[in-house]
Coordinates of C-alpha atoms and ligand atoms in Angstrom, one line a residue:
X1 CA 19.4 168.1 401.6
X2 CA 16.1 166.3 401.4
X3 CA 14.5 169.2 399.6
X4 CA 17.3 169.4 397.1
X5 CA 16.7 165.7 396.1
X6 CA 13.0 166.3 395.7
X7 CA 13.6 169.3 393.4
X8 CA 16.0 167.2 391.3
X9 CA 13.5 164.4 391.1
X10 CA 10.9 166.8 390.0
X11 CA 13.1 168.2 387.3
X12 CA 13.8 164.7 386.0
X13 CA 10.1 163.8 386.2
X14 CA 9.3 166.9 384.1
X15 CA 11.9 166.1 381.5
X16 CA 10.8 162.5 381.3
X17 CA 7.2 163.5 380.8
X18 CA 8.2 166.0 378.2
X19 CA 10.2 163.3 376.4
X20 CA 7.4 160.8 376.4
X21 CA 5.4 161.6 373.4
X22 CA 1.8 160.6 372.8
X23 CA 1.2 158.2 369.9
X24 CA -1.8 156.5 368.4
X25 CA -2.6 153.1 369.9
X26 CA -4.3 150.4 367.9
X27 CA -5.9 147.2 369.2
X28 CA -4.4 144.1 367.8
X29 CA -6.2 141.6 370.0
X30 CA -8.8 142.1 372.7
X31 CA -9.9 139.6 375.3
X32 CA -11.1 141.9 378.1
X33 CA -10.5 144.6 380.7
X34 CA -6.9 145.9 380.5
X35 CA -6.7 146.0 384.3
X36 CA -7.4 142.2 384.6
X37 CA -6.0 140.6 381.4
X38 CA -2.4 140.2 380.3
X39 CA -1.4 143.0 378.0
X40 CA 1.3 142.7 375.3
X41 CA 2.4 146.1 374.0
X42 CA 4.0 146.2 370.5
X43 CA 6.2 149.2 369.8
X44 CA 7.7 150.0 366.4
X45 CA 11.2 151.3 366.0
X46 CA 12.5 152.8 362.8
X47 CA 9.0 153.3 361.3
X48 CA 8.3 156.8 359.9
X49 CA 4.9 158.4 360.0
X50 CA 4.3 157.2 356.4
X51 CA 5.1 153.6 357.4
X52 CA 2.6 153.2 360.2
X53 CA 0.3 151.0 358.1
X54 CA 3.2 148.7 357.5
X55 CA 4.0 148.7 361.2
X56 CA 0.4 147.6 362.0
X57 CA 0.6 144.8 359.5
X58 CA 4.1 143.7 360.7
X59 CA 2.8 143.7 364.3
X60 CA -0.4 141.8 363.4
X61 CA 1.7 139.2 361.6
X62 CA 3.8 138.4 364.6
X63 CA 1.0 138.6 367.2
X64 CA -1.3 136.4 365.1
X65 CA 1.6 133.9 364.6
X66 CA 2.4 133.9 368.3
X67 CA -1.1 133.0 369.3
X68 CA -1.2 130.2 366.7
X69 CA 1.5 128.4 368.7
X70 CA 0.9 126.3 371.7
X71 CA 0.7 127.1 374.6
X72 CA -0.1 130.7 373.6
X73 CA -3.0 129.5 371.5
X74 CA -4.4 127.6 374.4
X75 CA -4.3 130.7 376.6
X76 CA -5.1 133.2 373.9
X77 CA -8.2 134.3 375.9
X78 CA -6.0 135.6 378.6
X79 CA -4.3 138.2 376.4
X80 CA -4.8 141.6 374.9
X81 CA -2.3 143.1 372.5
X82 CA -1.9 146.7 371.5
X83 CA 0.3 148.4 368.9
X84 CA 1.8 151.8 369.9
X85 CA 2.5 153.7 366.7
X86 CA 5.8 155.2 367.6
X87 CA 7.1 157.5 364.8
X88 CA 10.8 157.7 364.0
X89 CA 12.1 160.5 361.8
X90 CA 14.0 158.1 359.5
X91 CA 13.2 154.6 358.2
X92 CA 15.3 151.7 359.4
X93 CA 17.7 150.9 362.3
X94 CA 21.4 151.1 362.9
X95 CA 24.2 148.7 361.7
X96 CA 27.6 149.8 363.0
X97 CA 29.3 146.8 361.4
X98 CA 31.3 146.2 364.6
X99 CA 30.6 142.4 365.0
X100 CA 33.0 139.8 363.6
X101 CA 30.1 138.0 361.8
X102 CA 28.6 140.9 359.8
X103 CA 29.8 139.4 356.5
X104 CA 29.3 141.6 353.5
X105 CA 26.4 143.5 355.1
X106 CA 27.1 147.3 354.8
X107 CA 27.1 149.6 357.8
X108 CA 24.4 152.2 358.0
X109 CA 23.0 154.7 360.4
X110 CA 19.4 155.9 360.7
X111 CA 17.5 157.5 363.5
X112 CA 15.3 154.9 365.1
X113 CA 13.2 156.3 368.0
X114 CA 14.6 153.8 370.6
X115 CA 18.0 153.4 369.0
X116 CA 17.7 149.8 367.8
X117 CA 21.0 148.6 366.6
X118 CA 22.6 145.3 365.3
X119 CA 26.0 144.0 366.5
X120 CA 25.2 144.2 370.2
X121 CA 27.8 142.2 372.3
X122 CA 29.8 141.6 369.1
X123 CA 27.1 139.4 367.5
X124 CA 25.5 140.7 364.2
X125 CA 22.0 139.2 364.7
X126 CA 21.7 140.6 368.2
X127 CA 19.5 143.7 367.7
X128 CA 18.6 145.6 370.8
X129 CA 16.8 148.9 371.4
X130 CA 19.4 151.0 373.1
X131 CA 17.2 153.5 374.9
X132 CA 15.2 151.5 377.5
X133 CA 14.3 154.6 379.6
X134 CA 12.6 156.0 376.6
X135 CA 10.6 152.8 376.1
X136 CA 9.4 153.0 379.7
X137 CA 8.4 156.6 379.2
X138 CA 6.5 156.0 376.0
X139 CA 4.7 153.0 377.5
X140 CA 3.7 155.0 380.6
X141 CA 2.5 157.9 378.5
X142 CA 0.5 155.8 376.1
X143 CA -0.8 152.9 378.2
X144 CA -2.3 153.3 381.7
X145 CA -2.7 149.7 382.8
X146 CA 0.0 147.2 383.8
X147 CA 1.5 145.3 380.9
X148 CA 2.9 141.8 380.8
X149 CA 5.4 142.2 378.0
X150 CA 6.8 144.8 375.6
X151 CA 7.7 143.7 372.2
X152 CA 9.8 145.9 369.9
X153 CA 9.4 145.4 366.1
X154 CA 12.4 146.9 364.4
X155 CA 11.8 148.1 360.8
X156 CA 14.5 146.2 359.0
X157 CA 14.3 143.1 356.7
X158 CA 17.7 141.9 358.1
X159 CA 17.5 138.8 360.3
X160 CA 17.8 139.4 364.1
X161 CA 16.3 139.6 367.5
X162 CA 16.9 139.6 371.2
X163 CA 15.2 138.6 374.5
X164 CA 15.6 140.5 377.8
X165 CA 13.3 143.0 379.4
X166 CA 11.9 143.7 376.0
X167 CA 11.5 141.1 373.3
X168 CA 12.8 142.4 370.0
X169 CA 12.4 141.2 366.4
X170 CA 12.8 142.5 362.9
X171 CA 10.5 142.1 359.9
X172 CA 12.6 139.4 358.2
X173 CA 10.6 136.4 357.0
X174 CA 11.5 134.4 360.1
X175 CA 10.5 137.1 362.5
X176 CA 7.2 135.5 363.7
X177 CA 9.3 132.5 364.8
X178 CA 11.9 134.8 366.3
X179 CA 9.2 136.5 368.3
X180 CA 7.9 133.2 369.6
X181 CA 11.5 132.3 370.7
X182 CA 12.2 135.7 372.3
X183 CA 8.9 135.7 374.1
X184 CA 10.1 132.5 375.7
X185 CA 13.0 134.4 377.1
X186 CA 11.3 137.7 377.9
X187 CA 7.9 136.6 379.2
X188 CA 8.7 133.2 380.7
X189 CA 12.5 133.6 381.5
X190 CA 13.3 130.5 379.5
X191 CA 17.0 129.8 378.6
X192 CA 18.3 129.1 375.1
X193 CA 18.6 125.4 374.4
X194 CA 21.6 126.0 372.2
X195 CA 25.0 126.9 373.6
X196 CA 24.9 130.7 373.8
X197 CA 28.2 131.1 375.7
X198 CA 29.5 130.3 379.1
X199 CA 28.1 133.5 380.6
X200 CA 24.5 132.4 379.9
X201 CA 24.6 129.3 382.1
X202 CA 22.3 129.7 385.0
X203 CA 19.5 127.7 386.8
X204 CA 16.4 128.3 384.6
X205 CA 13.2 126.4 384.0
X206 CA 14.9 124.6 381.1
X207 CA 18.5 124.7 382.1
X208 CA 20.1 123.1 385.1
X209 CA 23.3 121.6 386.6
X210 CA 21.3 118.6 388.0
X211 CA 21.7 115.5 385.9
X212 CA 19.9 112.9 388.0
X213 CA 16.6 112.3 386.1
X214 CA 14.8 111.5 389.3
X215 CA 15.7 114.9 390.8
X216 CA 15.9 117.2 387.8
X217 CA 13.4 120.0 387.8
X218 CA 11.6 118.5 384.8
X219 CA 11.6 115.0 386.3
X220 CA 7.9 114.6 385.7
X221 CA 8.5 114.9 382.0
X222 CA 11.5 112.7 381.6
X223 CA 10.7 109.9 379.1
X224 CA 7.6 111.8 377.7
X225 CA 7.5 113.7 374.4
X226 CA 11.2 113.2 373.9
X227 CA 12.1 115.0 377.1
X228 CA 15.3 113.8 378.7
X229 CA 18.5 115.0 380.2
X230 CA 20.8 116.4 377.5
X231 CA 24.2 118.1 377.8
X232 CA 24.6 121.5 376.2
X233 CA 27.9 120.3 374.7
X234 CA 30.7 117.9 375.3
X235 CA 33.5 120.3 376.3
X236 CA 34.0 122.9 379.0
X237 CA 31.1 124.3 381.0
X238 CA 28.6 123.1 378.5
X239 CA 29.3 119.5 379.4
X240 CA 28.0 120.1 383.0
X241 CA 24.8 122.0 382.1
X242 CA 21.6 120.2 380.9
X243 CA 18.5 120.9 378.8
X244 CA 15.3 119.0 378.4
X245 CA 15.2 118.5 374.7
X246 CA 17.2 118.6 371.4
X247 CA 14.5 120.0 369.1
X248 CA 12.7 122.8 371.0
X249 CA 11.7 126.3 369.9
X250 CA 14.2 127.6 372.4
X251 CA 17.0 125.9 370.4
X252 CA 15.8 126.1 366.8
X253 CA 13.5 128.1 364.6
X254 CA 10.5 126.0 363.5
X255 CA 9.9 123.2 366.1
X256 CA 7.3 123.6 368.8
X257 CA 8.3 124.5 372.4
X258 CA 9.3 121.3 374.3
X259 CA 6.9 120.2 377.1
X260 CA 9.2 121.7 379.7
X261 CA 9.2 125.1 378.0
X262 CA 5.4 124.9 377.3
X263 CA 4.8 124.3 381.0
X264 CA 7.1 127.2 381.9
X265 CA 5.1 129.6 379.8
X266 CA 1.8 128.3 381.3
X267 CA 3.1 128.6 384.8
X268 CA 4.2 132.2 384.1
X269 CA 0.6 132.9 382.9
X270 CA -0.7 131.4 386.1
X271 CA 1.6 133.5 388.2
X272 CA 0.7 136.7 386.5
X273 CA -3.1 136.5 386.2
X274 CA -6.2 135.7 388.1
X275 CA -8.7 134.0 385.8
X276 CA -11.6 135.2 387.9
X277 CA -12.4 138.6 386.3
X278 CA -15.6 139.3 388.1
X279 CA -18.3 137.7 390.3
X280 CA -21.6 138.4 392.0
X281 CA -22.7 139.2 394.6
X282 CA -19.9 141.5 395.5
X283 CA -19.0 142.5 399.0
X284 CA -21.6 143.7 401.4
X285 CA -24.7 142.6 399.6
X286 CA -27.8 142.1 401.6
X287 CA -30.6 139.9 400.5
X288 CA -34.1 140.1 402.0
X289 CA -35.4 136.8 403.5
X290 CA -38.2 136.9 400.9
X291 CA -35.8 135.7 398.2
X292 CA -35.8 132.0 398.6
X293 CA -32.7 131.4 396.4
X294 CA -29.3 132.9 396.7
X295 CA -27.4 133.1 393.4
X296 CA -23.6 133.1 393.3
X297 CA -22.0 133.7 389.9
X298 CA -18.6 133.8 388.3
X299 CA -19.7 136.4 385.8
X300 CA -16.5 136.6 383.8
X301 CA -13.7 134.0 383.7
X302 CA -10.6 133.7 381.5
X303 CA -10.8 130.2 380.1
X304 CA -8.2 128.2 378.1
X305 CA -9.4 127.4 374.6
X306 CA -10.0 123.8 375.6
X307 CA -11.4 124.7 379.0
X308 CA -9.2 123.0 381.5
X309 CA -10.3 125.0 384.5
X310 CA -11.5 123.0 387.4
X311 CA -14.1 124.9 389.4
X312 CA -15.2 123.6 392.8
X313 CA -17.9 125.2 395.0
X314 CA -18.0 124.2 398.6
X315 CA -20.6 125.2 401.1
X316 CA -19.3 124.6 404.7
X317 CA -16.7 122.3 403.2
X318 CA -19.2 120.1 401.2
X319 CA -19.0 120.2 397.4
X320 CA -22.2 121.7 396.0
X321 CA -21.0 122.6 392.5
X322 CA -18.5 121.0 390.1
X323 CA -17.3 122.7 387.0
X324 CA -20.1 125.2 386.8
X325 CA -19.9 129.0 386.7
X326 CA -22.7 129.5 389.2
X327 CA -24.6 127.9 392.1
X328 CA -28.0 128.5 393.6
X329 CA -28.5 128.0 397.3
X330 CA -32.0 127.5 398.8
X331 CA -32.1 129.8 401.9
X332 CA -34.5 127.3 403.5
X333 CA -31.7 124.8 403.7
X334 CA -29.4 127.1 405.7
X335 CA -29.6 127.3 409.4
X336 CA -29.4 130.7 411.1
X337 CA -25.8 131.7 411.7
X338 CA -22.6 131.9 409.5
X339 CA -21.9 129.8 406.5
X340 CA -18.9 129.7 404.2
X341 CA -19.2 129.4 400.5
X342 CA -15.9 129.0 398.7
X343 CA -15.3 128.6 395.0
X344 CA -11.8 127.4 394.0
X345 CA -10.4 127.5 390.5
X346 CA -7.4 125.5 389.4
X347 CA -6.1 124.5 385.9
X348 CA -6.0 120.8 385.1
X349 CA -4.3 121.3 381.7
X350 CA -2.5 118.1 380.6
X351 CA 0.3 120.4 379.4
X352 CA 1.3 120.6 383.0
X353 CA 3.1 118.0 385.1
X354 CA 3.7 120.1 388.2
X355 CA 3.7 118.4 391.6
X356 CA 0.7 119.5 393.6
X357 CA -0.3 122.0 390.9
X358 CA -3.8 122.4 392.4
X359 CA -2.3 123.9 395.5
X360 CA 0.4 125.8 393.6
X361 CA -1.9 128.0 391.5
X362 CA -5.4 128.6 392.7
X363 CA -7.9 131.4 392.7
X364 CA -10.7 131.6 395.2
X365 CA -13.7 133.7 396.1
X366 CA -15.1 133.2 399.5
X367 CA -18.5 134.4 400.6
X368 CA -19.6 134.4 404.2
X369 CA -23.3 134.1 404.5
X370 CA -24.8 135.5 407.6
X371 CA -28.4 134.3 407.9
X372 CA -30.8 135.6 410.5
X373 CA -34.6 136.0 410.6
X374 CA -34.1 139.4 409.1
X375 CA -32.5 138.2 405.9
X376 CA -29.1 137.2 404.6
X377 CA -26.0 139.4 404.6
X378 CA -23.1 138.5 402.4
X379 CA -19.5 139.4 402.5
X380 CA -17.0 138.3 399.8
X381 CA -13.3 138.0 399.5
X382 CA -11.2 137.3 396.5
X383 CA -7.7 135.9 396.6
X384 CA -5.2 134.4 394.2
X385 CA -2.4 132.4 395.6
X386 CA 0.8 131.6 393.7
X387 CA 3.0 129.3 395.6
X388 CA 6.3 127.5 395.6
X389 CA 8.2 125.3 398.0
X390 CA 11.8 124.1 397.2
X391 CA 14.0 122.2 397.2
X392 CA 11.9 119.2 397.7
X393 CA 13.2 116.6 398.6
X394 CA 15.6 118.5 400.8
X395 CA 18.3 117.7 403.4
X396 CA 18.4 120.5 405.9
X397 CA 16.1 123.3 404.9
X398 CA 13.5 124.4 402.4
X399 CA 12.0 127.6 401.3
X400 CA 8.3 128.5 401.1
X401 CA 7.3 131.4 398.9
X402 CA 3.9 132.6 397.9
X403 CA 2.3 135.7 396.7
X404 CA -1.0 137.0 398.0
X405 CA -3.5 139.2 396.1
X406 CA -4.7 140.7 399.4
X407 CA -4.0 140.8 403.1
X408 CA -4.8 137.4 404.5
X409 CA -4.9 135.3 407.7
X410 CA -2.2 132.7 407.2
X411 CA -1.3 129.7 409.3
X412 CA 1.2 127.1 408.3
X413 CA 1.9 124.0 410.3
X414 CA 4.3 121.1 409.9
X415 CA 2.9 117.6 410.6
X416 CA 4.3 114.1 410.7
X417 CA 2.8 111.8 408.1
X418 CA 0.7 110.1 410.8
X419 CA -0.9 113.4 411.7
X420 CA 1.1 114.6 414.7
X421 CA 1.7 118.4 414.8
X422 CA 5.5 119.0 414.9
X423 CA 5.7 122.7 414.6
X424 CA 3.7 125.8 413.9
X425 CA 5.6 127.8 411.3
X426 CA 3.3 130.8 410.8
X427 CA 0.1 132.2 412.3
X428 CA -0.5 135.8 411.5
X429 CA -2.0 138.4 409.2
X430 CA 0.2 138.8 406.1
X431 CA 0.0 141.8 403.8
X432 CA -0.6 141.3 400.1
X433 CA 2.5 140.7 398.0
X434 CA 5.4 138.2 398.3
X435 CA 5.9 136.1 401.3
X436 CA 9.1 134.1 401.8
X437 CA 10.3 131.9 404.7
X438 CA 13.2 129.6 405.0
X439 CA 12.4 126.6 407.2
X440 CA 15.2 124.6 409.0
X441 CA 14.4 120.9 409.4
X442 CA 17.9 119.7 410.3
X443 CA 16.5 118.3 413.6
X444 CA 14.0 116.0 411.9
X445 CA 14.7 112.4 410.9
X446 CA 14.5 111.4 407.2
X447 CA 11.1 110.8 405.8
X448 CA 7.9 112.5 404.6
X449 CA 6.2 115.3 406.3
X450 CA 3.0 117.2 405.7
X451 CA 2.9 121.0 405.5
X452 CA -0.6 122.4 405.9
X453 CA -1.7 125.9 404.9
X454 CA -4.7 127.8 405.8
X455 CA -5.0 131.1 403.9
X456 CA -8.2 132.8 404.9
X457 CA -10.8 130.1 404.2
X458 CA -8.7 128.1 401.8
X459 CA -6.9 125.0 403.1
X460 CA -4.4 122.8 401.4
X461 CA -1.4 120.7 402.2
X462 CA 1.9 119.6 400.6
X463 CA 4.3 116.8 401.3
X464 CA 7.9 117.7 402.0
X465 CA 10.5 114.9 401.9
X466 CA 13.6 115.1 404.1
X467 CA 16.4 113.0 402.9
Ligands
ZN1 ZN1 12.4 123.7 375.6
ZN2 ZN1 0.2 126.8 387.3

């Protein structure tokens, strides 16, 4: 039985590869190594071979516009963008004229490569590429690194778009704004801030059922930049769901993203990428004792346009460098034995008001320096920690989640606010990837507690409030 399945899989694999054509790929925007930076892939649908120049200019238009908008423009150095020149046999997309709001627009059928069609879910302007498997196959056949987002540009001058796994737009005059809106959905999982229908209500970065301004997930923004607690509507379900703003790009074409959506996009960038691209020395370097100075360098960093990175170098827990890309250590100041040098990078952007952000998103490189009379041996470790703890405040339990770049020694302890250890929560080697743990604190009395984390050589703590 097992063998049969394998054979079937092989056949599918062969068919898929055969289906996935090779197309020319053009660079729209380059910041650095595809394996490190965030890649946006733009695929055309409904462009013939003769229309590929138009496809490139349509793609450039939306990508240039996207990166002219905050916060994309602040983090433009984190992104690459590539256009995959997918060739359709006919120009244009499909319009079945099956939605109730098609008006006088005629129906038409073309042969777009990914089957992009209007009238999805009975709404005219919802244009969606119908063959998502084919999109995956084309991406895999034409781009070897990981990608952060696929954007489909459909070759029609009719207004429309959609968010989802793939952001989709047309070439209509508003399409750059549509792309910015759909990227909010597809890249950062933001909700619409207009009423899109009862089925769309869900807990999202910018959508919640919580109405208490002191507890709402955007509580740190309430009262700033016109952020508040706004009902989606006055009747039915929409009266019990709330959004942060009344004039946000996730509601209307034209305005900027509200502060909550801006923060949501930046936090997604933080989750997806490590700004430390490269550093020296790398693991295992040996330096002869004749070299008096040891040089440690962050040789390539992704930096926001106004550089808001906070870079701290600590040697044996003492700060020796602040907001510099390199430090120099005089060997003669080091005693024989083991020393720890840690550089920690956080982002102090004032577009963020995230509690304990410095311990939510941090990247580190740790060097252990073994000094003996023979010379200095160095080992280095790199890690990026993406972290969340919720709900906080809580009544009975809370969840800790983090993602590790590499296998790490993790210990987590719960302390009372006056420093007494209450409970050891974790103390073990944890593989790279996602970690999740639900902690029950029903037995504790109400008040503040301190949760301390040691992940390899990085230490940080967070306050958890039990109500
Ligand atoms: Zn918003
Ligand atoms: Zn962050």
